[in-house]
PDB file of C-alpha atoms in Angstrom:
ATOM      1  CA  MET A   1      66.375-228.050 155.153  1.00  0.00           C
ATOM      2  CA  LEU A   2      67.032-231.036 157.825  1.00  0.00           C
ATOM      3  CA  LYS A   3      70.404-229.593 158.626  1.00  0.00           C
ATOM      4  CA  GLU A   4      69.656-226.040 159.334  1.00  0.00           C
ATOM      5  CA  GLY A   5      69.631-224.323 162.805  1.00  0.00           C
ATOM      6  CA  LEU A   6      70.404-225.331 166.323  1.00  0.00           C
ATOM      7  CA  ASN A   7      70.750-223.179 169.445  1.00  0.00           C
ATOM      8  CA  THR A   8      70.861-224.865 172.719  1.00  0.00           C
ATOM      9  CA  ASN A   9      72.761-222.185 174.838  1.00  0.00           C
ATOM     10  CA  ASN A  10      69.842-220.146 176.613  1.00  0.00           C
ATOM     11  CA  LEU A  11      70.030-221.276 179.892  1.00  0.00           C
ATOM     12  CA  ASP A  12      70.459-218.287 182.702  1.00  0.00           C
ATOM     13  CA  ASP A  13      71.690-218.638 186.036  1.00  0.00           C
ATOM     14  CA  LEU A  14      69.902-216.803 189.052  1.00  0.00           C
ATOM     15  CA  SER A  15      71.779-213.751 188.706  1.00  0.00           C
ATOM     16  CA  GLY A  16      70.399-213.282 185.327  1.00  0.00           C
ATOM     17  CA  GLN A  17      73.888-213.989 183.583  1.00  0.00           C
ATOM     18  CA  ARG A  18      73.947-216.848 180.990  1.00  0.00           C
ATOM     19  CA  LEU A  19      75.734-219.879 182.132  1.00  0.00           C
ATOM     20  CA  ARG A  20      78.562-220.854 179.962  1.00  0.00           C
ATOM     21  CA  PRO A  21      78.146-224.116 178.224  1.00  0.00           C
ATOM     22  CA  SER A  22      80.709-226.996 178.523  1.00  0.00           C
ATOM     23  CA  LEU A  23      82.991-228.072 176.177  1.00  0.00           C
ATOM     24  CA  LEU A  24      80.900-231.070 175.575  1.00  0.00           C
ATOM     25  CA  SER A  25      77.953-229.058 174.863  1.00  0.00           C
ATOM     26  CA  ASP A  26      79.604-226.821 172.470  1.00  0.00           C
ATOM     27  CA  LEU A  27      80.776-229.929 170.695  1.00  0.00           C
ATOM     28  CA  TRP A  28      77.207-231.289 170.463  1.00  0.00           C
ATOM     29  CA  VAL A  29      75.928-227.747 169.372  1.00  0.00           C
ATOM     30  CA  LEU A  30      78.800-227.833 166.481  1.00  0.00           C
ATOM     31  CA  ALA A  31      77.983-231.258 165.115  1.00  0.00           C
ATOM     32  CA  LYS A  32      74.427-230.032 165.101  1.00  0.00           C
ATOM     33  CA  ALA A  33      73.340-233.302 167.035  1.00  0.00           C
ATOM     34  CA  ARG A  34      69.731-232.850 167.186  1.00  0.00           C
ATOM     35  CA  VAL A  35      69.401-232.168 163.625  1.00  0.00           C
ATOM     36  CA  VAL A  36      71.698-235.075 162.836  1.00  0.00           C
ATOM     37  CA  SER A  37      69.544-237.436 164.819  1.00  0.00           C
ATOM     38  CA  LEU A  38      66.845-237.086 162.255  1.00  0.00           C
ATOM     39  CA  LEU A  39      69.056-237.695 159.538  1.00  0.00           C
ATOM     40  CA  VAL A  40      69.921-240.888 161.446  1.00  0.00           C
ATOM     41  CA  PHE A  41      66.586-241.852 162.094  1.00  0.00           C
ATOM     42  CA  THR A  42      65.393-241.744 158.327  1.00  0.00           C
ATOM     43  CA  ALA A  43      68.805-243.720 157.355  1.00  0.00           C
ATOM     44  CA  ALA A  44      67.616-246.297 159.998  1.00  0.00           C
ATOM     45  CA  VAL A  45      64.010-246.439 158.540  1.00  0.00           C
ATOM     46  CA  GLY A  46      65.887-246.955 155.038  1.00  0.00           C
ATOM     47  CA  GLU A  47      67.762-249.927 156.550  1.00  0.00           C
ATOM     48  CA  ILE A  48      65.011-251.464 158.284  1.00  0.00           C
ATOM     49  CA  LEU A  49      62.737-251.336 154.911  1.00  0.00           C
ATOM     50  CA  ALA A  50      65.512-253.214 153.173  1.00  0.00           C
ATOM     51  CA  PRO A  51      65.409-256.790 152.783  1.00  0.00           C
ATOM     52  CA  ASN A  52      67.390-258.968 155.008  1.00  0.00           C
ATOM     53  CA  ALA A  53      68.296-256.002 157.269  1.00  0.00           C
ATOM     54  CA  LEU A  54      68.854-258.154 160.312  1.00  0.00           C
ATOM     55  CA  ILE A  55      71.128-260.558 158.522  1.00  0.00           C
ATOM     56  CA  HIS A  56      73.611-257.546 157.757  1.00  0.00           C
ATOM     57  CA  TRP A  57      73.373-255.990 161.069  1.00  0.00           C
ATOM     58  CA  GLU A  58      76.961-255.218 161.046  1.00  0.00           C
ATOM     59  CA  SER A  59      76.673-253.156 157.870  1.00  0.00           C
ATOM     60  CA  ALA A  60      73.334-251.393 159.191  1.00  0.00           C
ATOM     61  CA  LEU A  61      75.335-250.418 162.280  1.00  0.00           C
ATOM     62  CA  ALA A  62      78.170-249.180 160.376  1.00  0.00           C
ATOM     63  CA  GLY A  63      76.105-247.182 158.182  1.00  0.00           C
ATOM     64  CA  LEU A  64      74.217-245.393 160.983  1.00  0.00           C
ATOM     65  CA  VAL A  65      77.524-244.725 162.740  1.00  0.00           C
ATOM     66  CA  GLY A  66      78.993-243.255 159.669  1.00  0.00           C
ATOM     67  CA  ILE A  67      76.111-241.040 158.514  1.00  0.00           C
ATOM     68  CA  ALA A  68      76.029-239.799 162.249  1.00  0.00           C
ATOM     69  CA  LEU A  69      79.782-238.769 162.186  1.00  0.00           C
ATOM     70  CA  ALA A  70      79.804-237.281 158.708  1.00  0.00           C
ATOM     71  CA  GLY A  71      76.511-235.289 159.127  1.00  0.00           C
ATOM     72  CA  GLY A  72      78.128-234.016 162.269  1.00  0.00           C
ATOM     73  CA  ALA A  73      81.254-232.944 160.158  1.00  0.00           C
ATOM     74  CA  GLY A  74      78.987-231.278 157.773  1.00  0.00           C
ATOM     75  CA  GLY A  75      77.288-229.159 160.846  1.00  0.00           C
ATOM     76  CA  VAL A  76      80.645-228.152 161.884  1.00  0.00           C
ATOM     77  CA  LEU A  77      81.643-227.092 158.328  1.00  0.00           C
ATOM     78  CA  ASN A  78      78.566-225.053 157.992  1.00  0.00           C
ATOM     79  CA  GLN A  79      79.361-223.145 161.321  1.00  0.00           C
ATOM     80  CA  ILE A  80      83.280-222.478 160.270  1.00  0.00           C
ATOM     81  CA  VAL A  81      81.835-220.557 157.389  1.00  0.00           C
ATOM     82  CA  GLU A  82      79.152-218.607 159.106  1.00  0.00           C
ATOM     83  CA  PRO A  83      80.245-217.252 162.480  1.00  0.00           C
ATOM     84  CA  ALA A  84      79.899-213.704 161.394  1.00  0.00           C
ATOM     85  CA  LEU A  85      76.422-214.429 159.878  1.00  0.00           C
ATOM     86  CA  ASP A  86      75.169-216.387 163.027  1.00  0.00           C
ATOM     87  CA  GLN A  87      76.283-213.423 165.001  1.00  0.00           C
ATOM     88  CA  HIS A  88      73.182-211.518 163.065  1.00  0.00           C
ATOM     89  CA  MET A  89      70.561-213.770 163.894  1.00  0.00           C
ATOM     90  CA  HIS A  90      68.791-214.274 167.410  1.00  0.00           C
ATOM     91  CA  ARG A  91      68.486-218.105 167.027  1.00  0.00           C
ATOM     92  CA  THR A  92      72.157-218.976 166.325  1.00  0.00           C
ATOM     93  CA  LEU A  93      74.275-215.824 167.924  1.00  0.00           C
ATOM     94  CA  HIS A  94      75.111-218.075 171.183  1.00  0.00           C
ATOM     95  CA  ARG A  95      76.848-220.815 168.771  1.00  0.00           C
ATOM     96  CA  PRO A  96      80.220-221.657 169.843  1.00  0.00           C
ATOM     97  CA  LEU A  97      81.942-220.058 166.824  1.00  0.00           C
ATOM     98  CA  ALA A  98      79.839-217.087 166.882  1.00  0.00           C
ATOM     99  CA  GLU A  99      80.769-216.478 170.413  1.00  0.00           C
ATOM    100  CA  GLY A 100      84.350-217.330 170.142  1.00  0.00           C
ATOM    101  CA  ARG A 101      84.271-220.230 172.621  1.00  0.00           C
ATOM    102  CA  VAL A 102      85.686-222.642 170.103  1.00  0.00           C
ATOM    103  CA  SER A 103      88.667-221.284 167.598  1.00  0.00           C
ATOM    104  CA  ARG A 104      87.946-221.953 163.949  1.00  0.00           C
ATOM    105  CA  THR A 105      91.284-223.967 163.967  1.00  0.00           C
ATOM    106  CA  GLY A 106      89.750-226.223 166.651  1.00  0.00           C
ATOM    107  CA  ALA A 107      86.394-226.426 164.674  1.00  0.00           C
ATOM    108  CA  ILE A 108      88.164-227.500 161.740  1.00  0.00           C
ATOM    109  CA  LEU A 109      90.260-230.098 163.547  1.00  0.00           C
ATOM    110  CA  TYR A 110      86.875-231.380 164.945  1.00  0.00           C
ATOM    111  CA  ALA A 111      85.340-231.564 161.464  1.00  0.00           C
ATOM    112  CA  ALA A 112      88.395-233.463 160.187  1.00  0.00           C
ATOM    113  CA  VAL A 113      88.271-236.040 163.118  1.00  0.00           C
ATOM    114  CA  LEU A 114      84.608-236.571 162.581  1.00  0.00           C
ATOM    115  CA  MET A 115      84.761-237.060 158.814  1.00  0.00           C
ATOM    116  CA  GLY A 116      87.869-239.267 158.885  1.00  0.00           C
ATOM    117  CA  ALA A 117      86.445-241.611 161.387  1.00  0.00           C
ATOM    118  CA  ALA A 118      83.029-241.463 159.053  1.00  0.00           C
ATOM    119  CA  ILE A 119      85.069-242.471 156.138  1.00  0.00           C
ATOM    120  CA  ALA A 120      87.066-245.168 157.919  1.00  0.00           C
ATOM    121  CA  ILE A 121      84.085-246.759 159.736  1.00  0.00           C
ATOM    122  CA  LEU A 122      81.971-246.755 156.172  1.00  0.00           C
ATOM    123  CA  ALA A 123      85.036-248.155 154.153  1.00  0.00           C
ATOM    124  CA  TRP A 124      85.828-250.916 156.656  1.00  0.00           C
ATOM    125  CA  GLY A 125      81.948-251.893 157.536  1.00  0.00           C
ATOM    126  CA  SER A 126      79.813-250.958 154.728  1.00  0.00           C
ATOM    127  CA  ASN A 127      80.201-250.649 151.086  1.00  0.00           C
ATOM    128  CA  PRO A 128      81.453-248.217 148.433  1.00  0.00           C
ATOM    129  CA  LEU A 129      77.859-246.912 147.273  1.00  0.00           C
ATOM    130  CA  THR A 130      77.069-246.098 150.994  1.00  0.00           C
ATOM    131  CA  LEU A 131      80.388-244.426 151.130  1.00  0.00           C
ATOM    132  CA  VAL A 132      79.975-242.349 148.116  1.00  0.00           C
ATOM    133  CA  LEU A 133      76.503-241.392 148.829  1.00  0.00           C
ATOM    134  CA  THR A 134      77.498-240.300 152.291  1.00  0.00           C
ATOM    135  CA  LEU A 135      80.348-238.032 151.112  1.00  0.00           C
ATOM    136  CA  VAL A 136      77.770-236.441 148.507  1.00  0.00           C
ATOM    137  CA  GLY A 137      75.584-235.668 151.217  1.00  0.00           C
ATOM    138  CA  THR A 138      78.332-234.201 153.526  1.00  0.00           C
ATOM    139  CA  VAL A 139      80.031-232.338 150.800  1.00  0.00           C
ATOM    140  CA  GLY A 140      76.577-231.135 149.671  1.00  0.00           C
ATOM    141  CA  TYR A 141      75.542-229.660 152.552  1.00  0.00           C
ATOM    142  CA  GLY A 142      78.857-228.441 154.363  1.00  0.00           C
ATOM    143  CA  VAL A 143      80.245-226.914 151.045  1.00  0.00           C
ATOM    144  CA  VAL A 144      77.834-226.495 148.122  1.00  0.00           C
ATOM    145  CA  TYR A 145      74.967-225.428 150.320  1.00  0.00           C
ATOM    146  CA  THR A 146      76.878-223.370 152.813  1.00  0.00           C
ATOM    147  CA  LEU A 147      79.502-221.809 150.381  1.00  0.00           C
ATOM    148  CA  TYR A 148      77.585-221.224 147.169  1.00  0.00           C
ATOM    149  CA  LEU A 149      73.691-221.738 147.386  1.00  0.00           C
ATOM    150  CA  LYS A 150      72.821-220.356 150.745  1.00  0.00           C
ATOM    151  CA  PRO A 151      74.550-216.692 150.179  1.00  0.00           C
ATOM    152  CA  SER A 152      73.728-216.388 146.493  1.00  0.00           C
ATOM    153  CA  THR A 153      69.934-217.794 145.829  1.00  0.00           C
ATOM    154  CA  PRO A 154      66.533-217.660 147.408  1.00  0.00           C
ATOM    155  CA  TRP A 155      66.055-221.191 146.302  1.00  0.00           C
ATOM    156  CA  ASN A 156      69.114-222.252 148.432  1.00  0.00           C
ATOM    157  CA  ILE A 157      66.771-224.325 150.712  1.00  0.00           C
ATOM    158  CA  VAL A 158      65.413-226.320 147.730  1.00  0.00           C
ATOM    159  CA  TRP A 159      68.519-227.502 146.055  1.00  0.00           C
ATOM    160  CA  GLY A 160      70.268-227.581 149.269  1.00  0.00           C
ATOM    161  CA  GLY A 161      67.802-229.749 150.543  1.00  0.00           C
ATOM    162  CA  LEU A 162      68.943-232.795 148.418  1.00  0.00           C
ATOM    163  CA  ALA A 163      72.034-233.362 150.620  1.00  0.00           C
ATOM    164  CA  GLY A 164      69.680-233.772 153.911  1.00  0.00           C
ATOM    165  CA  ALA A 165      67.240-236.169 151.692  1.00  0.00           C
ATOM    166  CA  LEU A 166      69.672-238.831 150.977  1.00  0.00           C
ATOM    167  CA  PRO A 167      69.743-240.726 154.359  1.00  0.00           C
ATOM    168  CA  PRO A 168      67.142-243.149 153.532  1.00  0.00           C
ATOM    169  CA  LEU A 169      68.869-244.237 150.325  1.00  0.00           C
ATOM    170  CA  ILE A 170      72.000-244.347 152.165  1.00  0.00           C
ATOM    171  CA  GLY A 171      70.567-246.632 154.954  1.00  0.00           C
ATOM    172  CA  TRP A 172      69.118-248.631 151.996  1.00  0.00           C
ATOM    173  CA  SER A 173      72.359-249.019 150.387  1.00  0.00           C
ATOM    174  CA  ALA A 174      74.213-250.052 153.723  1.00  0.00           C
ATOM    175  CA  ILE A 175      72.191-253.183 153.500  1.00  0.00           C
ATOM    176  CA  THR A 176      71.972-253.905 150.084  1.00  0.00           C
ATOM    177  CA  GLY A 177      74.879-252.280 148.304  1.00  0.00           C
ATOM    178  CA  SER A 178      72.453-250.987 145.535  1.00  0.00           C
ATOM    179  CA  LEU A 179      69.650-248.627 144.646  1.00  0.00           C
ATOM    180  CA  ALA A 180      65.880-249.280 144.402  1.00  0.00           C
ATOM    181  CA  ALA A 181      62.597-247.531 143.931  1.00  0.00           C
ATOM    182  CA  LEU A 182      61.240-247.355 147.364  1.00  0.00           C
ATOM    183  CA  PRO A 183      64.147-245.383 148.856  1.00  0.00           C
ATOM    184  CA  LEU A 184      64.436-243.212 145.868  1.00  0.00           C
ATOM    185  CA  VAL A 185      60.951-242.234 146.472  1.00  0.00           C
ATOM    186  CA  LEU A 186      61.798-241.491 150.157  1.00  0.00           C
ATOM    187  CA  VAL A 187      64.616-239.295 149.038  1.00  0.00           C
ATOM    188  CA  LEU A 188      62.074-237.580 146.812  1.00  0.00           C
ATOM    189  CA  LEU A 189      59.908-237.313 149.933  1.00  0.00           C
ATOM    190  CA  VAL A 190      62.117-235.701 152.313  1.00  0.00           C
ATOM    191  CA  PHE A 191      63.527-233.266 149.264  1.00  0.00           C
ATOM    192  CA  VAL A 192      59.951-231.988 148.744  1.00  0.00           C
ATOM    193  CA  TRP A 193      59.126-231.721 152.387  1.00  0.00           C
ATOM    194  CA  THR A 194      62.320-229.773 153.089  1.00  0.00           C
ATOM    195  CA  PRO A 195      61.164-226.178 151.621  1.00  0.00           C
ATOM    196  CA  ALA A 196      57.515-226.671 153.188  1.00  0.00           C
ATOM    197  CA  HIS A 197      59.407-227.237 156.381  1.00  0.00           C
ATOM    198  CA  PHE A 198      61.955-224.512 156.493  1.00  0.00           C
ATOM    199  CA  TRP A 199      60.204-221.731 154.862  1.00  0.00           C
ATOM    200  CA  PRO A 200      57.907-221.168 157.911  1.00  0.00           C
ATOM    201  CA  LEU A 201      60.889-220.660 159.947  1.00  0.00           C
ATOM    202  CA  ALA A 202      62.348-218.345 157.453  1.00  0.00           C
ATOM    203  CA  ILE A 203      59.248-216.147 157.629  1.00  0.00           C
ATOM    204  CA  CYS A 204      59.631-215.952 161.348  1.00  0.00           C
ATOM    205  CA  CYS A 205      63.466-215.024 160.966  1.00  0.00           C
ATOM    206  CA  ARG A 206      63.198-212.743 157.677  1.00  0.00           C
ATOM    207  CA  GLN A 207      64.319-209.605 159.579  1.00  0.00           C
ATOM    208  CA  ASP A 208      67.519-211.551 160.900  1.00  0.00           C
ATOM    209  CA  TYR A 209      68.128-212.943 157.490  1.00  0.00           C
ATOM    210  CA  ALA A 210      67.767-209.396 155.871  1.00  0.00           C
ATOM    211  CA  LYS A 211      70.008-208.226 158.584  1.00  0.00           C
ATOM    212  CA  ALA A 212      72.652-210.850 157.693  1.00  0.00           C
ATOM    213  CA  CYS A 213      72.331-210.161 153.931  1.00  0.00           C
ATOM    214  CA  ILE A 214      71.100-213.990 153.170  1.00  0.00           C
ATOM    215  CA  PRO A 215      68.889-214.191 150.344  1.00  0.00           C
ATOM    216  CA  MET A 216      66.201-216.419 151.710  1.00  0.00           C
ATOM    217  CA  LEU A 217      62.972-216.485 150.007  1.00  0.00           C
ATOM    218  CA  PRO A 218      60.862-214.224 152.323  1.00  0.00           C
ATOM    219  CA  VAL A 219      63.636-211.351 151.944  1.00  0.00           C
ATOM    220  CA  THR A 220      63.780-211.416 148.103  1.00  0.00           C
ATOM    221  CA  HIS A 221      60.211-212.413 147.308  1.00  0.00           C
ATOM    222  CA  GLY A 222      58.361-211.263 150.225  1.00  0.00           C
ATOM    223  CA  VAL A 223      56.073-213.210 152.768  1.00  0.00           C
ATOM    224  CA  ASP A 224      53.249-213.821 150.481  1.00  0.00           C
ATOM    225  CA  ARG A 225      55.360-215.490 147.971  1.00  0.00           C
ATOM    226  CA  THR A 226      56.865-217.431 150.323  1.00  0.00           C
ATOM    227  CA  ARG A 227      53.461-218.713 151.712  1.00  0.00           C
ATOM    228  CA  LYS A 228      52.210-219.713 148.354  1.00  0.00           C
ATOM    229  CA  GLU A 229      55.530-221.769 147.936  1.00  0.00           C
ATOM    230  CA  VAL A 230      54.997-223.350 151.218  1.00  0.00           C
ATOM    231  CA  LEU A 231      51.501-224.332 150.229  1.00  0.00           C
ATOM    232  CA  ASN A 232      52.698-225.763 146.780  1.00  0.00           C
ATOM    233  CA  TYR A 233      55.520-227.948 148.652  1.00  0.00           C
ATOM    234  CA  ALA A 234      53.125-229.034 151.293  1.00  0.00           C
ATOM    235  CA  VAL A 235      50.748-230.258 148.590  1.00  0.00           C
ATOM    236  CA  LEU A 236      53.413-231.962 146.786  1.00  0.00           C
ATOM    237  CA  THR A 237      54.751-233.515 149.853  1.00  0.00           C
ATOM    238  CA  TRP A 238      51.184-235.069 150.555  1.00  0.00           C
ATOM    239  CA  ILE A 239      51.110-236.266 146.939  1.00  0.00           C
ATOM    240  CA  VAL A 240      54.651-237.967 147.110  1.00  0.00           C
ATOM    241  CA  SER A 241      54.165-239.430 150.649  1.00  0.00           C
ATOM    242  CA  LEU A 242      51.308-241.800 149.211  1.00  0.00           C
ATOM    243  CA  VAL A 243      53.518-243.240 146.517  1.00  0.00           C
ATOM    244  CA  PRO A 244      55.342-245.697 149.127  1.00  0.00           C
ATOM    245  CA  ALA A 245      51.956-247.057 150.071  1.00  0.00           C
ATOM    246  CA  TYR A 246      51.324-247.702 146.269  1.00  0.00           C
ATOM    247  CA  LEU A 247      54.693-249.353 145.740  1.00  0.00           C
ATOM    248  CA  THR A 248      54.412-251.810 148.815  1.00  0.00           C
ATOM    249  CA  GLY A 249      50.573-252.257 148.905  1.00  0.00           C
ATOM    250  CA  ASP A 250      50.642-251.027 152.733  1.00  0.00           C
ATOM    251  CA  TRP A 251      47.259-249.615 153.602  1.00  0.00           C
ATOM    252  CA  VAL A 252      48.464-248.928 157.284  1.00  0.00           C
ATOM    253  CA  TYR A 253      51.245-246.568 156.148  1.00  0.00           C
ATOM    254  CA  GLY A 254      48.949-245.087 153.462  1.00  0.00           C
ATOM    255  CA  ALA A 255      46.065-244.048 155.910  1.00  0.00           C
ATOM    256  CA  ILE A 256      48.624-242.356 158.125  1.00  0.00           C
ATOM    257  CA  ALA A 257      50.349-240.649 155.223  1.00  0.00           C
ATOM    258  CA  ALA A 258      46.759-239.511 153.685  1.00  0.00           C
ATOM    259  CA  LEU A 259      45.588-238.245 157.068  1.00  0.00           C
ATOM    260  CA  SER A 260      48.888-236.550 158.381  1.00  0.00           C
ATOM    261  CA  GLY A 261      49.367-234.890 154.824  1.00  0.00           C
ATOM    262  CA  ALA A 262      46.087-233.564 154.774  1.00  0.00           C
ATOM    263  CA  TRP A 263      46.552-231.833 158.348  1.00  0.00           C
ATOM    264  CA  PHE A 264      49.976-230.437 156.784  1.00  0.00           C
ATOM    265  CA  VAL A 265      48.179-228.974 153.749  1.00  0.00           C
ATOM    266  CA  ARG A 266      45.681-227.439 156.102  1.00  0.00           C
ATOM    267  CA  MET A 267      48.168-225.678 157.978  1.00  0.00           C
ATOM    268  CA  ALA A 268      49.954-224.373 155.191  1.00  0.00           C
ATOM    269  CA  LEU A 269      46.485-222.909 153.776  1.00  0.00           C
ATOM    270  CA  HIS A 270      45.914-221.478 157.409  1.00  0.00           C
ATOM    271  CA  LEU A 271      49.279-219.759 157.282  1.00  0.00           C
ATOM    272  CA  LYS A 272      48.486-218.375 153.731  1.00  0.00           C
ATOM    273  CA  ALA A 273      45.263-216.996 154.785  1.00  0.00           C
ATOM    274  CA  LEU A 274      46.378-215.140 158.049  1.00  0.00           C
ATOM    275  CA  PRO A 275      47.247-211.466 157.676  1.00  0.00           C
ATOM    276  CA  GLU A 276      50.870-210.574 158.073  1.00  0.00           C
ATOM    277  CA  GLY A 277      52.002-209.939 161.804  1.00  0.00           C
ATOM    278  CA  GLN A 278      52.819-211.503 164.760  1.00  0.00           C
ATOM    279  CA  GLU A 279      50.054-214.149 164.714  1.00  0.00           C
ATOM    280  CA  MET A 280      51.021-215.195 161.418  1.00  0.00           C
ATOM    281  CA  ASP A 281      54.847-215.522 162.697  1.00  0.00           C
ATOM    282  CA  ARG A 282      53.752-217.533 165.874  1.00  0.00           C
ATOM    283  CA  TYR A 283      51.839-220.110 163.515  1.00  0.00           C
ATOM    284  CA  ALA A 284      54.622-220.435 161.160  1.00  0.00           C
ATOM    285  CA  ARG A 285      57.070-221.330 164.097  1.00  0.00           C
ATOM    286  CA  ARG A 286      54.045-223.878 164.990  1.00  0.00           C
ATOM    287  CA  MET A 287      53.974-225.150 161.689  1.00  0.00           C
ATOM    288  CA  PHE A 288      57.581-225.246 161.512  1.00  0.00           C
ATOM    289  CA  ALA A 289      57.734-227.519 164.618  1.00  0.00           C
ATOM    290  CA  TYR A 290      54.814-229.739 163.165  1.00  0.00           C
ATOM    291  CA  SER A 291      56.591-230.374 160.022  1.00  0.00           C
ATOM    292  CA  ILE A 292      59.447-232.175 162.197  1.00  0.00           C
ATOM    293  CA  SER A 293      56.891-234.297 163.878  1.00  0.00           C
ATOM    294  CA  TYR A 294      55.222-234.985 160.454  1.00  0.00           C
ATOM    295  CA  LEU A 295      58.370-236.363 158.967  1.00  0.00           C
ATOM    296  CA  PHE A 296      58.901-238.590 161.972  1.00  0.00           C
ATOM    297  CA  LEU A 297      55.392-239.982 161.898  1.00  0.00           C
ATOM    298  CA  LEU A 298      55.756-240.760 158.378  1.00  0.00           C
ATOM    299  CA  PHE A 299      58.891-242.726 158.695  1.00  0.00           C
ATOM    300  CA  THR A 300      57.481-244.393 161.906  1.00  0.00           C
ATOM    301  CA  ALA A 301      54.670-245.357 159.976  1.00  0.00           C
ATOM    302  CA  LEU A 302      56.589-247.137 157.431  1.00  0.00           C
ATOM    303  CA  ILE A 303      58.179-249.219 160.119  1.00  0.00           C
ATOM    304  CA  LEU A 304      54.872-249.987 161.488  1.00  0.00           C
ATOM    305  CA  GLY A 305      53.286-250.795 158.049  1.00  0.00           C
ATOM    306  CA  LYS A 306      56.106-253.267 157.321  1.00  0.00           C
ATOM    307  CA  LEU A 307      55.607-255.091 160.925  1.00  0.00           C
ATOM    308  CA  VAL A 308      51.682-255.138 160.368  1.00  0.00           C
ATOM    309  CA  MET A 309      51.583-256.184 156.582  1.00  0.00           C
ATOM    310  CA  GLY A 310      54.875-258.148 156.377  1.00  0.00           C
ATOM    311  CA  TYR A 311      55.528-257.063 152.914  1.00  0.00           C
ATOM    312  CA  GLY A 312      58.705-257.674 150.973  1.00  0.00           C
ATOM    313  CA  PHE A 313      60.535-255.536 148.330  1.00  0.00           C
ATOM    314  CA  PHE A 314      61.847-255.883 144.756  1.00  0.00           C
TER     315      PHE A 314
END
């Protein structure tokens, strides 16, 4: 999902010893800042697409800051629960809590400060709907996904992905204080994109997930079933990505969505056809990386389409 995984602590010094990260870099990693940046970006697009966004710039700014802080709090909550699990996985074993550089008490305090600041900013500068949606997203990821879905079901990333799919709607509501068809479709787009985005990485990390006793789909149902599901969700993502073009009449976005989505489906087909082994793992990681660029491209195309077409919304 949008808020899974971040490991930036792999720098080595000249003697071959790993450099100890600074406190600031540990706080950055705890908040999963790179992942949160994607949440903020999709929320910003939701704001830009909303009518009269420039007039309500104070609410827009408060919404983005609130989402960033709340998203960071969710990332910290996720790591507070999972330090023992993180120690079993190569991509997470150097996280601050996993290595003991930050105490659990300190992480809890950090999450509380981030969440408290998010609530205060949204309550002061936004509206009740935006605050509620942000709280739902944070609790959905930091508590429901981390504590209940991830350790109990192989479909965790599907249902847990809803929390990371809310930012476009949160951004829209920060401007308008209401819901509408377009941002709801964007939520659906991110929701169906998330399994096709994350399961290729889960394929690469299946042995680590098995060691950590996390029931990810490649562990419980095997690689072949997972690749079939990646293809299914890639096709579904392609279809849903075309709906905003229908709602707005935006052929600029529609053309970009059609071409980039076709490439995404092509990658899923190729992944499914590869024999299981190192080449498949490398390609799965490549698809994971492309999927992030793909989502960025789609949301950037929405902005470009609005600038070119100059359309309004209902």
